[in-house]
Coordinates of C-alpha atoms in Angstrom, one line a residue:
Chain Q
X1 CA 76.2 25.0 -53.2
X2 CA 79.0 25.1 -50.6
X3 CA 77.4 22.4 -48.5
X4 CA 77.1 20.3 -51.6
X5 CA 80.7 20.6 -52.3
X6 CA 81.7 19.7 -48.8
X7 CA 79.3 16.8 -48.8
X8 CA 81.0 15.4 -52.0
X9 CA 84.5 16.0 -50.7
X10 CA 84.0 13.8 -47.7
X11 CA 85.3 10.4 -48.5
X12 CA 82.6 8.5 -46.7
X13 CA 79.8 10.3 -48.5
X14 CA 81.6 9.7 -51.8
X15 CA 81.8 6.0 -51.1
X16 CA 78.1 6.0 -50.2
X17 CA 77.3 7.6 -53.6
X18 CA 79.5 4.9 -55.4
X19 CA 77.6 2.2 -53.5
X20 CA 74.3 3.7 -54.4
X21 CA 75.1 4.0 -58.2
X22 CA 76.6 0.5 -58.5
X23 CA 73.8 -1.1 -56.5
X24 CA 71.3 0.6 -58.8
X25 CA 73.1 -0.8 -61.9
X26 CA 73.6 -4.3 -60.3
X27 CA 69.9 -4.3 -59.4
X28 CA 68.7 -3.6 -62.8
X29 CA 71.1 -6.1 -64.4
X30 CA 70.2 -9.0 -62.0
X31 CA 66.4 -8.4 -62.0
X32 CA 65.9 -7.8 -65.7
X33 CA 67.1 -11.5 -66.1
X34 CA 64.1 -12.8 -64.1
X35 CA 61.6 -14.5 -66.5
X36 CA 58.1 -13.4 -66.8
X37 CA 56.8 -16.7 -65.2
X38 CA 58.5 -15.7 -62.0
X39 CA 57.3 -12.1 -61.8
X40 CA 55.0 -12.7 -58.9
X41 CA 57.5 -14.5 -56.7
X42 CA 60.1 -11.8 -57.7
X43 CA 57.7 -9.2 -56.4
X44 CA 56.9 -10.9 -53.2
X45 CA 60.5 -11.8 -52.6
X46 CA 61.6 -8.3 -53.3
X47 CA 58.9 -7.3 -50.9
X48 CA 60.4 -9.4 -48.2
X49 CA 63.8 -7.9 -48.9
X50 CA 62.2 -4.4 -48.4
X51 CA 61.7 -5.6 -44.8
X52 CA 65.3 -4.5 -44.2
X53 CA 63.7 -1.6 -42.5
X54 CA 63.5 -3.9 -39.5
X55 CA 67.2 -3.4 -38.9
X56 CA 66.5 0.3 -38.3
X57 CA 63.6 -0.5 -35.9
X58 CA 65.9 -2.8 -34.0
X59 CA 68.5 0.0 -33.6
X60 CA 65.6 2.3 -32.5
X61 CA 64.7 0.0 -29.6
X62 CA 68.2 -0.7 -28.6
X63 CA 69.1 3.0 -28.4
X64 CA 66.0 4.0 -26.5
X65 CA 66.2 4.6 -22.7
X66 CA 64.5 1.7 -20.8
X67 CA 61.9 4.1 -19.6
X68 CA 61.3 6.0 -22.8
X69 CA 58.0 4.3 -23.6
X70 CA 57.2 6.5 -26.6
X71 CA 60.3 5.5 -28.5
X72 CA 60.1 1.8 -27.2
X73 CA 56.5 1.8 -28.5
X74 CA 57.3 3.1 -31.8
X75 CA 60.3 0.7 -32.1
X76 CA 58.2 -2.2 -31.1
X77 CA 55.6 -1.2 -33.8
X78 CA 58.5 -0.9 -36.3
X79 CA 59.9 -4.3 -35.5
X80 CA 56.4 -6.0 -35.7
X81 CA 55.7 -4.3 -39.1
X82 CA 59.1 -5.2 -40.4
X83 CA 59.0 -8.7 -39.1
X84 CA 55.6 -9.5 -40.6
X85 CA 56.9 -8.2 -43.9
X86 CA 60.1 -10.3 -43.7
X87 CA 58.7 -13.5 -42.2
X88 CA 55.4 -13.4 -44.2
X89 CA 57.2 -12.3 -47.5
X90 CA 59.8 -15.0 -47.5
X91 CA 57.4 -17.7 -46.4
X92 CA 54.8 -16.9 -49.0
X93 CA 57.4 -16.7 -51.7
X94 CA 58.7 -20.1 -50.8
X95 CA 55.2 -21.5 -50.9
X96 CA 54.8 -20.2 -54.5
X97 CA 58.2 -21.3 -55.6
X98 CA 57.6 -24.8 -54.3
X99 CA 54.8 -25.0 -56.8
X100 CA 57.0 -24.0 -59.6
X101 CA 59.6 -26.6 -58.7
X102 CA 57.6 -29.7 -58.4
X103 CA 56.6 -29.4 -62.0
X104 CA 60.1 -30.4 -63.2
X105 CA 59.4 -34.1 -63.7
Chain D
X1 CA 87.3 -5.3 -32.1
X2 CA 86.7 -8.9 -33.2
X3 CA 82.9 -8.6 -32.7
X4 CA 82.8 -5.4 -34.7
X5 CA 84.7 -7.2 -37.5
X6 CA 82.3 -10.2 -37.5
X7 CA 79.3 -7.8 -37.5
X8 CA 80.7 -5.9 -40.5
X9 CA 81.3 -9.2 -42.4
X10 CA 77.8 -10.3 -41.5
X11 CA 76.2 -7.3 -43.1
X12 CA 78.4 -7.7 -46.2
X13 CA 77.4 -11.3 -46.4
X14 CA 73.8 -10.4 -46.0
X15 CA 73.9 -7.9 -48.9
X16 CA 75.6 -10.4 -51.1
X17 CA 73.0 -13.0 -50.2
X18 CA 70.3 -10.7 -51.5
X19 CA 72.1 -10.1 -54.8
X20 CA 72.9 -13.8 -55.1
X21 CA 69.3 -14.8 -54.2
X22 CA 67.8 -12.4 -56.8
X23 CA 70.3 -13.9 -59.4
X24 CA 69.0 -17.4 -58.6
X25 CA 65.4 -16.2 -59.4
X26 CA 66.4 -16.1 -63.0
X27 CA 65.3 -19.7 -63.5
X28 CA 62.4 -21.6 -62.1
X29 CA 64.6 -24.5 -61.2
X30 CA 66.9 -22.4 -58.9
X31 CA 64.4 -19.9 -57.8
X32 CA 63.3 -21.6 -54.6
X33 CA 67.0 -21.8 -53.5
X34 CA 67.3 -18.1 -54.4
X35 CA 64.5 -17.2 -52.0
X36 CA 66.1 -19.1 -49.2
X37 CA 69.5 -17.6 -49.9
X38 CA 67.9 -14.1 -49.8
X39 CA 66.1 -15.0 -46.5
X40 CA 69.2 -16.3 -44.9
X41 CA 70.9 -12.9 -45.8
X42 CA 68.0 -11.2 -43.9
X43 CA 68.4 -13.5 -40.9
X44 CA 72.2 -12.9 -40.7
X45 CA 71.6 -9.2 -40.9
X46 CA 69.0 -9.2 -38.1
X47 CA 71.4 -11.1 -35.9
X48 CA 74.1 -8.6 -36.7
X49 CA 71.8 -5.8 -35.8
X50 CA 71.0 -7.5 -32.5
X51 CA 74.5 -7.9 -31.4
X52 CA 76.3 -4.9 -33.0
X53 CA 78.0 -3.0 -30.1
X54 CA 76.2 0.4 -29.6
X55 CA 77.9 2.5 -27.0
X56 CA 75.7 3.3 -24.0
X57 CA 72.7 1.5 -25.5
X58 CA 70.2 0.0 -23.0
X59 CA 69.4 -2.6 -25.6
X60 CA 65.9 -3.5 -24.2
X61 CA 66.2 -7.0 -25.7
X62 CA 63.0 -8.1 -24.2
X63 CA 61.1 -5.5 -26.3
X64 CA 62.9 -6.7 -29.5
X65 CA 62.2 -10.4 -28.7
X66 CA 58.5 -9.7 -28.1
X67 CA 58.2 -7.6 -31.2
X68 CA 60.0 -10.3 -33.4
X69 CA 57.8 -13.0 -32.1
X70 CA 54.6 -11.2 -32.7
X71 CA 55.7 -10.2 -36.1
X72 CA 56.9 -13.6 -37.1
X73 CA 53.7 -15.3 -35.9
X74 CA 51.5 -12.9 -37.8
X75 CA 53.7 -13.1 -40.9
X76 CA 54.0 -16.9 -41.0
X77 CA 50.4 -17.7 -40.3
X78 CA 49.0 -15.3 -42.9
X79 CA 51.6 -16.6 -45.5
X80 CA 50.4 -20.1 -44.8
X81 CA 46.8 -19.4 -44.9
X82 CA 46.5 -17.2 -48.0
X83 CA 45.1 -18.7 -51.1
X84 CA 47.1 -18.5 -54.3
X85 CA 44.2 -16.5 -56.0
X86 CA 44.5 -13.8 -53.2
X87 CA 48.3 -13.3 -53.9
X88 CA 48.0 -9.8 -55.2
X89 CA 46.2 -8.7 -52.0
X90 CA 48.8 -10.4 -49.9
X91 CA 51.7 -8.8 -51.7
X92 CA 50.0 -5.4 -51.4
X93 CA 49.5 -5.6 -47.7
X94 CA 53.0 -6.9 -46.9
X95 CA 54.4 -4.1 -49.1
X96 CA 52.3 -1.5 -47.2
X97 CA 53.7 -2.8 -43.9
X98 CA 57.3 -2.1 -45.1
X99 CA 56.3 1.4 -45.9
X100 CA 54.5 1.8 -42.5
X101 CA 57.8 0.7 -40.7
X102 CA 59.7 3.3 -42.6
X103 CA 57.1 5.9 -41.5
X104 CA 57.4 4.9 -37.9
X105 CA 61.2 5.0 -37.9
X106 CA 61.3 8.4 -39.7
X107 CA 58.7 9.9 -37.3
X108 CA 60.6 8.6 -34.3
X109 CA 63.5 10.8 -35.5
X110 CA 61.4 13.9 -35.4
X111 CA 60.9 13.8 -31.7
X112 CA 64.4 14.1 -30.4
X113 CA 65.1 16.6 -33.2
X114 CA 62.4 19.1 -32.3
X115 CA 63.2 18.7 -28.7
X116 CA 66.7 19.7 -29.4
X117 CA 68.3 16.6 -28.0
X118 CA 69.4 15.3 -31.4
X119 CA 70.6 17.8 -34.1
X120 CA 70.2 17.1 -37.9
X121 CA 71.7 19.0 -40.6
X122 CA 69.9 19.9 -43.8
X123 CA 70.9 16.6 -45.5
X124 CA 69.8 14.6 -42.4
X125 CA 66.5 16.3 -42.1
X126 CA 65.7 16.0 -45.8
X127 CA 66.4 12.2 -45.6
X128 CA 64.0 11.8 -42.6
X129 CA 61.3 13.8 -44.4
X130 CA 61.8 11.9 -47.6
X131 CA 61.4 8.6 -45.7
X132 CA 58.1 10.0 -44.2
X133 CA 56.8 10.9 -47.6
X134 CA 57.8 7.9 -49.6
X135 CA 57.0 5.4 -46.9
X136 CA 53.7 7.1 -46.1
X137 CA 52.6 7.1 -49.8
X138 CA 53.5 3.3 -50.1
X139 CA 51.8 2.5 -46.9
X140 CA 48.3 3.9 -47.4
X141 CA 48.5 3.4 -51.1
X142 CA 49.2 -0.3 -50.6
X143 CA 46.4 -0.4 -48.0
X144 CA 43.9 0.9 -50.5
X145 CA 45.2 -1.4 -53.2
X146 CA 44.6 -4.2 -50.8
X147 CA 41.1 -3.0 -50.1
X148 CA 40.3 -2.8 -53.8
X149 CA 41.8 -6.2 -54.7
X150 CA 40.0 -7.9 -51.7
X151 CA 36.8 -6.3 -52.9
X152 CA 36.3 -4.3 -49.7
X153 CA 36.5 -1.0 -51.6
X154 CA 34.9 -0.3 -54.9
X155 CA 36.7 2.0 -57.3
X156 CA 33.6 4.3 -57.6
X157 CA 33.5 4.8 -53.8
X158 CA 36.9 6.5 -53.6
X159 CA 37.3 8.2 -56.9
X160 CA 36.3 11.8 -56.9
X161 CA 35.4 13.8 -60.0
X162 CA 38.6 15.6 -61.3
X163 CA 40.6 13.4 -59.1
X164 CA 43.9 13.9 -61.0
X165 CA 43.6 17.7 -60.3
X166 CA 43.0 17.1 -56.7
X167 CA 46.0 14.8 -56.5
X168 CA 48.2 17.2 -58.2
X169 CA 47.2 20.0 -55.7
X170 CA 47.6 17.6 -52.7
X171 CA 51.0 16.6 -53.9
X172 CA 52.0 20.3 -54.4
X173 CA 50.9 21.1 -50.8
X174 CA 52.7 18.1 -49.4
X175 CA 55.9 18.8 -51.2
X176 CA 55.7 22.5 -50.3
X177 CA 55.3 21.7 -46.6
X178 CA 58.2 19.2 -46.8
X179 CA 60.5 21.8 -48.4
X180 CA 59.4 24.3 -45.9
X181 CA 60.2 22.0 -43.0
X182 CA 63.6 21.0 -44.5
X183 CA 64.5 24.7 -44.9
X184 CA 63.2 25.8 -41.5
X185 CA 65.5 23.2 -39.7
X186 CA 65.0 23.2 -35.9
X187 CA 62.7 26.2 -36.0
X188 CA 60.0 24.0 -37.5
X189 CA 57.7 22.0 -35.0
X190 CA 56.6 18.6 -34.3
X191 CA 53.1 19.6 -35.1
X192 CA 54.0 20.6 -38.7
X193 CA 56.1 17.4 -38.9
X194 CA 53.0 15.4 -38.0
X195 CA 51.0 17.4 -40.4
X196 CA 53.5 16.5 -43.1
X197 CA 53.2 12.8 -42.2
X198 CA 49.3 13.1 -42.3
X199 CA 49.5 14.7 -45.7
X200 CA 51.8 12.0 -47.0
X201 CA 49.4 9.4 -45.7
X202 CA 46.4 11.1 -47.3
X203 CA 48.2 11.6 -50.6
X204 CA 49.1 7.8 -50.8
X205 CA 45.5 6.9 -50.4
X206 CA 44.2 9.6 -52.9
X207 CA 46.9 8.6 -55.4
X208 CA 45.7 5.1 -55.7
X209 CA 42.0 6.0 -55.4
X210 CA 41.3 6.6 -59.1
X211 CA 43.2 3.7 -60.4
X212 CA 41.7 0.3 -60.5
X213 CA 40.9 -2.9 -62.3
X214 CA 43.2 -3.7 -65.1
X215 CA 45.7 -1.1 -64.1
X216 CA 46.3 -2.8 -60.8
X217 CA 49.6 -4.5 -61.9
X218 CA 51.1 -1.2 -62.6
X219 CA 50.1 0.3 -59.3
X220 CA 51.4 -2.8 -57.3
X221 CA 54.7 -2.7 -59.0
X222 CA 55.1 1.1 -58.5
X223 CA 54.2 0.7 -54.8
X224 CA 56.7 -2.0 -54.5
X225 CA 59.4 0.3 -55.8
X226 CA 58.3 3.0 -53.4
X227 CA 58.6 0.7 -50.4
X228 CA 62.2 -0.3 -51.6
X229 CA 63.1 3.4 -51.9
X230 CA 61.7 4.2 -48.4
X231 CA 63.8 1.3 -47.0
X232 CA 66.8 2.6 -48.8
X233 CA 66.2 6.2 -47.4
X234 CA 65.7 4.8 -43.9
X235 CA 69.0 3.1 -44.3
X236 CA 70.6 6.6 -44.8
X237 CA 69.0 7.7 -41.5
X238 CA 70.8 4.9 -39.6
X239 CA 73.8 5.0 -41.8
X240 CA 73.4 1.3 -42.8
X241 CA 74.8 0.3 -46.1
X242 CA 73.0 -3.0 -45.8
X243 CA 69.6 -1.3 -45.6
X244 CA 70.6 0.9 -48.5
X245 CA 71.6 -2.1 -50.7
X246 CA 68.4 -4.1 -49.9
X247 CA 66.1 -1.1 -50.5
X248 CA 67.7 -0.2 -53.8
X249 CA 67.4 -3.7 -55.0
X250 CA 63.7 -3.7 -54.3
X251 CA 63.4 -0.3 -55.8
X252 CA 65.0 -1.6 -59.0
X253 CA 62.7 -4.6 -59.2
X254 CA 59.6 -2.5 -58.7
X255 CA 60.7 -0.1 -61.3
X256 CA 61.5 -2.7 -63.9
X257 CA 58.1 -4.3 -63.3
X258 CA 56.3 -1.0 -63.5
X259 CA 58.0 -0.3 -66.9
X260 CA 57.1 -3.8 -68.2
X261 CA 53.5 -3.5 -67.2
X262 CA 53.2 -0.1 -68.8
X263 CA 54.9 -1.4 -72.0
X264 CA 52.5 -4.4 -72.0
X265 CA 49.5 -1.8 -72.1
X266 CA 51.3 0.6 -74.5
X267 CA 50.6 3.4 -72.1
X268 CA 52.9 5.8 -70.2
X269 CA 53.1 5.6 -66.5
X270 CA 51.6 9.1 -66.3
X271 CA 48.7 8.0 -68.4
X272 CA 48.0 5.1 -66.0
X273 CA 48.2 7.4 -62.9
X274 CA 45.9 9.9 -64.4
X275 CA 43.5 7.2 -65.4
X276 CA 43.3 7.2 -69.1
X277 CA 40.6 4.5 -69.5
X278 CA 36.9 5.1 -69.5
X279 CA 35.3 8.5 -70.4
X280 CA 34.9 9.6 -74.0
X281 CA 36.1 6.5 -75.8
X282 CA 33.7 4.1 -74.2
X283 CA 30.5 5.6 -75.7
X284 CA 31.6 4.9 -79.3
X285 CA 32.7 1.5 -78.3
X286 CA 29.5 0.7 -76.7
X287 CA 27.7 1.6 -79.9
X288 CA 29.2 -1.4 -81.6
X289 CA 27.1 -3.7 -79.4
X290 CA 23.9 -2.3 -80.8
X291 CA 22.2 -4.6 -83.1
X292 CA 24.8 -7.3 -82.7
X293 CA 24.0 -10.6 -81.0
X294 CA 26.6 -12.8 -79.4
X295 CA 26.2 -16.3 -80.4
X296 CA 25.9 -18.9 -77.6
X297 CA 27.3 -22.4 -77.7
X298 CA 25.9 -25.4 -75.9
X299 CA 28.1 -27.3 -73.4
X300 CA 27.9 -30.4 -75.6
X301 CA 29.0 -28.5 -78.8
X302 CA 31.9 -26.9 -77.0
X303 CA 33.0 -30.2 -75.6
X304 CA 32.8 -31.8 -79.1
X305 CA 34.8 -28.8 -80.7
X306 CA 37.6 -29.3 -78.2
X307 CA 37.6 -32.9 -78.3
X308 CA 38.1 -33.1 -82.0
X309 CA 40.6 -30.2 -82.2
X310 CA 44.3 -31.0 -82.7
X311 CA 45.5 -27.9 -80.9
X312 CA 43.9 -25.6 -78.3
X313 CA 45.1 -22.5 -76.5
X314 CA 43.6 -21.5 -73.2
X315 CA 43.6 -17.7 -72.4
X316 CA 43.2 -17.1 -68.6
X317 CA 42.4 -13.8 -67.1
X318 CA 41.3 -12.3 -63.8
X319 CA 38.0 -14.2 -64.0
X320 CA 40.0 -17.5 -63.5
X321 CA 41.4 -16.1 -60.3
X322 CA 38.0 -14.8 -59.1
X323 CA 36.3 -18.2 -59.8
X324 CA 39.3 -20.1 -58.5
X325 CA 39.0 -22.2 -61.6
X326 CA 42.7 -23.0 -62.1
X327 CA 42.5 -26.7 -61.0
X328 CA 39.4 -27.5 -63.0
X329 CA 41.1 -25.8 -66.0
X330 CA 44.0 -28.2 -65.6
X331 CA 41.5 -31.1 -65.4
X332 CA 40.0 -30.1 -68.8
X333 CA 43.6 -29.6 -70.1
X334 CA 44.5 -33.2 -69.0
X335 CA 41.4 -34.7 -70.5
X336 CA 42.1 -33.1 -73.9
X337 CA 45.7 -34.1 -73.8
X338 CA 44.9 -37.7 -73.2
X339 CA 42.9 -37.4 -76.4
X340 CA 45.8 -36.0 -78.4
X341 CA 44.8 -32.4 -78.4
X342 CA 47.9 -30.2 -77.9
X343 CA 46.8 -27.7 -75.1
X344 CA 48.8 -24.6 -74.4
X345 CA 48.2 -21.3 -72.4
X346 CA 48.6 -17.8 -73.7
X347 CA 49.6 -15.5 -70.9
X348 CA 49.2 -11.7 -71.4
X349 CA 51.6 -9.8 -69.3
X350 CA 48.8 -7.8 -67.6
X351 CA 46.4 -10.6 -67.3
X352 CA 45.2 -10.7 -63.7
X353 CA 46.0 -8.1 -61.1
X354 CA 49.7 -8.3 -60.6
X355 CA 52.8 -9.2 -62.8
X356 CA 52.9 -12.9 -63.2
X357 CA 49.5 -13.5 -61.5
X358 CA 48.4 -16.2 -64.0
X359 CA 51.7 -18.0 -63.9
X360 CA 51.4 -18.5 -60.2
X361 CA 47.7 -19.9 -60.4
X362 CA 48.6 -22.3 -63.2
X363 CA 51.7 -23.4 -61.3
X364 CA 49.4 -24.1 -58.4
X365 CA 47.3 -26.2 -60.6
X366 CA 50.5 -28.2 -61.7
X367 CA 50.5 -26.9 -65.2
X368 CA 54.1 -27.4 -66.5
X369 CA 55.6 -23.9 -67.4
X370 CA 56.8 -24.9 -70.9
X371 CA 53.1 -25.0 -71.8
X372 CA 52.8 -21.3 -71.1
X373 CA 53.2 -19.0 -74.1
X374 CA 54.0 -15.3 -73.7
X375 CA 52.4 -12.6 -75.8
X376 CA 54.8 -13.0 -78.9
X377 CA 54.9 -16.8 -78.9
X378 CA 51.1 -17.0 -78.5
X379 CA 50.4 -14.6 -81.3
X380 CA 52.7 -16.7 -83.6
X381 CA 51.1 -20.0 -82.5
X382 CA 47.4 -18.7 -82.6
X383 CA 47.3 -18.7 -86.5
X384 CA 47.6 -22.5 -86.5
X385 CA 45.4 -23.1 -83.6
X386 CA 42.1 -24.8 -83.9
X387 CA 40.3 -23.6 -80.9
X388 CA 40.8 -20.9 -78.2
X389 CA 39.1 -21.0 -74.8
X390 CA 39.0 -17.7 -73.1
X391 CA 38.5 -18.1 -69.4
X392 CA 37.7 -14.7 -67.7
X393 CA 40.0 -12.6 -69.8
X394 CA 38.6 -9.5 -71.5
X395 CA 40.6 -6.4 -72.4
X396 CA 43.7 -8.5 -73.3
X397 CA 41.8 -10.2 -76.1
X398 CA 40.0 -7.1 -77.4
X399 CA 40.3 -6.7 -81.2
X400 CA 39.5 -3.0 -80.7
X401 CA 43.0 -2.5 -79.5
X402 CA 44.2 -3.7 -82.9
X403 CA 41.9 -2.0 -85.4
X404 CA 39.7 0.6 -83.7
X405 CA 41.6 3.9 -83.4
X406 CA 38.6 5.3 -81.5
X407 CA 38.9 2.7 -78.7
X408 CA 40.5 3.8 -75.4
X409 CA 42.7 0.8 -75.5
X410 CA 43.8 1.2 -79.1
X411 CA 47.5 0.4 -79.4
X412 CA 47.7 -2.0 -76.5
X413 CA 49.3 -5.2 -77.7
X414 CA 46.8 -7.9 -77.4
X415 CA 46.4 -11.6 -77.9
X416 CA 45.1 -12.0 -81.5
X417 CA 42.7 -14.9 -80.6
X418 CA 40.6 -14.1 -83.7
X419 CA 43.5 -15.5 -85.8
X420 CA 42.6 -19.0 -84.5
X421 CA 39.8 -21.0 -86.2
X422 CA 37.3 -20.9 -83.4
X423 CA 37.0 -19.1 -80.1
X424 CA 34.9 -20.0 -77.1
X425 CA 34.6 -17.3 -74.4
X426 CA 33.7 -18.4 -70.9
X427 CA 32.0 -15.5 -69.3
X428 CA 29.6 -14.8 -66.4
X429 CA 27.4 -12.3 -68.5
X430 CA 27.7 -10.0 -71.3
X431 CA 28.7 -7.1 -69.0
X432 CA 31.8 -5.4 -70.4
X433 CA 35.1 -5.5 -68.6
X434 CA 37.0 -2.9 -66.7
X435 CA 35.7 0.7 -67.2
X436 CA 33.0 -0.4 -69.5
X437 CA 34.9 -1.1 -72.7
X438 CA 32.8 -3.2 -75.0
X439 CA 34.6 -6.1 -76.6
X440 CA 33.9 -6.8 -80.3
X441 CA 35.4 -10.2 -80.0
X442 CA 32.1 -11.4 -78.5
X443 CA 30.3 -10.6 -81.6
X444 CA 32.9 -12.0 -84.0
X445 CA 32.0 -14.7 -86.5
X446 CA 34.4 -17.2 -84.9
X447 CA 33.3 -16.6 -81.4
X448 CA 30.8 -18.5 -79.4
X449 CA 29.8 -17.7 -75.8
X450 CA 29.5 -20.0 -72.9
X451 CA 27.8 -18.1 -70.1
X452 CA 28.3 -19.0 -66.5
X453 CA 30.8 -19.1 -63.6
X454 CA 34.2 -20.1 -65.0
X455 CA 34.7 -22.9 -62.5
X456 CA 31.3 -24.3 -63.0
X457 CA 31.4 -24.1 -66.8
X458 CA 34.8 -25.8 -66.8
X459 CA 33.7 -28.6 -64.6
X460 CA 30.6 -29.2 -66.8
X461 CA 32.9 -29.1 -69.8
X462 CA 35.1 -31.7 -68.2
X463 CA 32.0 -33.8 -67.6
X464 CA 30.9 -33.6 -71.2
X465 CA 34.4 -34.3 -72.6
X466 CA 34.5 -37.5 -70.4
X467 CA 31.3 -38.7 -71.7
X468 CA 32.2 -38.3 -75.4

């Protein structure tokens, strides 16, 4: 309990909690406006956004020692996985949305 | 100083780009721009992560560049090659990779922690363990979903008897070990941490194993939200607000879609996860087939009926995707429109294997989206429709959901195609759909069956209509 109180009393943690709550509300607001027609592109676009984990993987490589091959290897794996998700996700979403757009006529 | 300022602004801009991009997805006209905006946000953030000053870091830029190049090449090539009908698989596998990345990052935190070179408090350790768990479940779960959708894995091969009990036990053990590790702090060991990771991975697999077929849209949405959560939690490990925002947005999107899909089937999430279909209900439903004969229709008759109708509604289902029949379908549509038949499409929210699956296929075939009716619009329009053509849909047009309290899908909102004057069902054979639920629609007075591969049948139908 005490550690919980100290956690909440620290300003930076409190700000993080504010950020968390407002982002959740904002996310639900924005995404509930996406029409059914676009649910698949929404999903694959959101998927690409979940590739933000790549940022962490980049930090991991940058912070590893130049000889620390275990960490470098894990970081490399992380960046590859994240990048496939990011590049593939946005590209495939673009391909889908292109099809929706050309029907405007 | 200045560099740090620019980096911070860049992350902020990246986060805003995500929100703005998702906002633009609210209309098909601006959606493509929205995706580009969100993508730019990601690029900005990756650049910021590359140049953010880190004290005493050895940077190892060569490793990063190599990994970025490999990842981008794999991602772009597979995005370009994938067929629109295979989109659910593609989304699943990409989704799994995000989860896998979170697992790798969380696992990498455990090494220095148990070596004693990098202390973590209770909150920090809990965050790392949560990232391992959520990321692990989303990784192997998505992988299995991919296998199932791609047809590599059959539902019956992986589902065990009493699987929900096994899952519950497995989850309890995994959570128990996680709580123990969090409480034990540095007196835990890397071996136990690795065991926890292994259990998370096994649980992800086991959790998706009994769920299949028509429930796939729910699972994919749920896994999507897990990946988002794992990204957000990983953001906490690195103290990155940007990752937190991105992850939460994805989590929200996945959650909304999961709820929508469950609503569309009138089932609770728990019911889907435990696997409510099949079992007791199917035997009574199968009995209805006894003594009833489905009436077939000849190609010529079907073509004539369509040709002289004034309004037609096409109901696509997973069978359309399997047969890759979307373009031939559009061809039939055009032939009929030329002859003054009003052709529209009725899209059930869970038709296909992921949210919006049918919309993407029809978009690929160039069907204008104002022609697509959602469940409510379609049910209002069906009463005044001359003829309905069902292409590879089954459960979503099952009248048992409407009037047979004994049916396992009773209560699910369905397309009331039997309100129309005539129904033609394009189907490969009389075999029932997912989990063996018989469909009384096939024996309905108004229904005529046209057996064969959907693409083949539609092509022949187009030929017949042309010759009229």
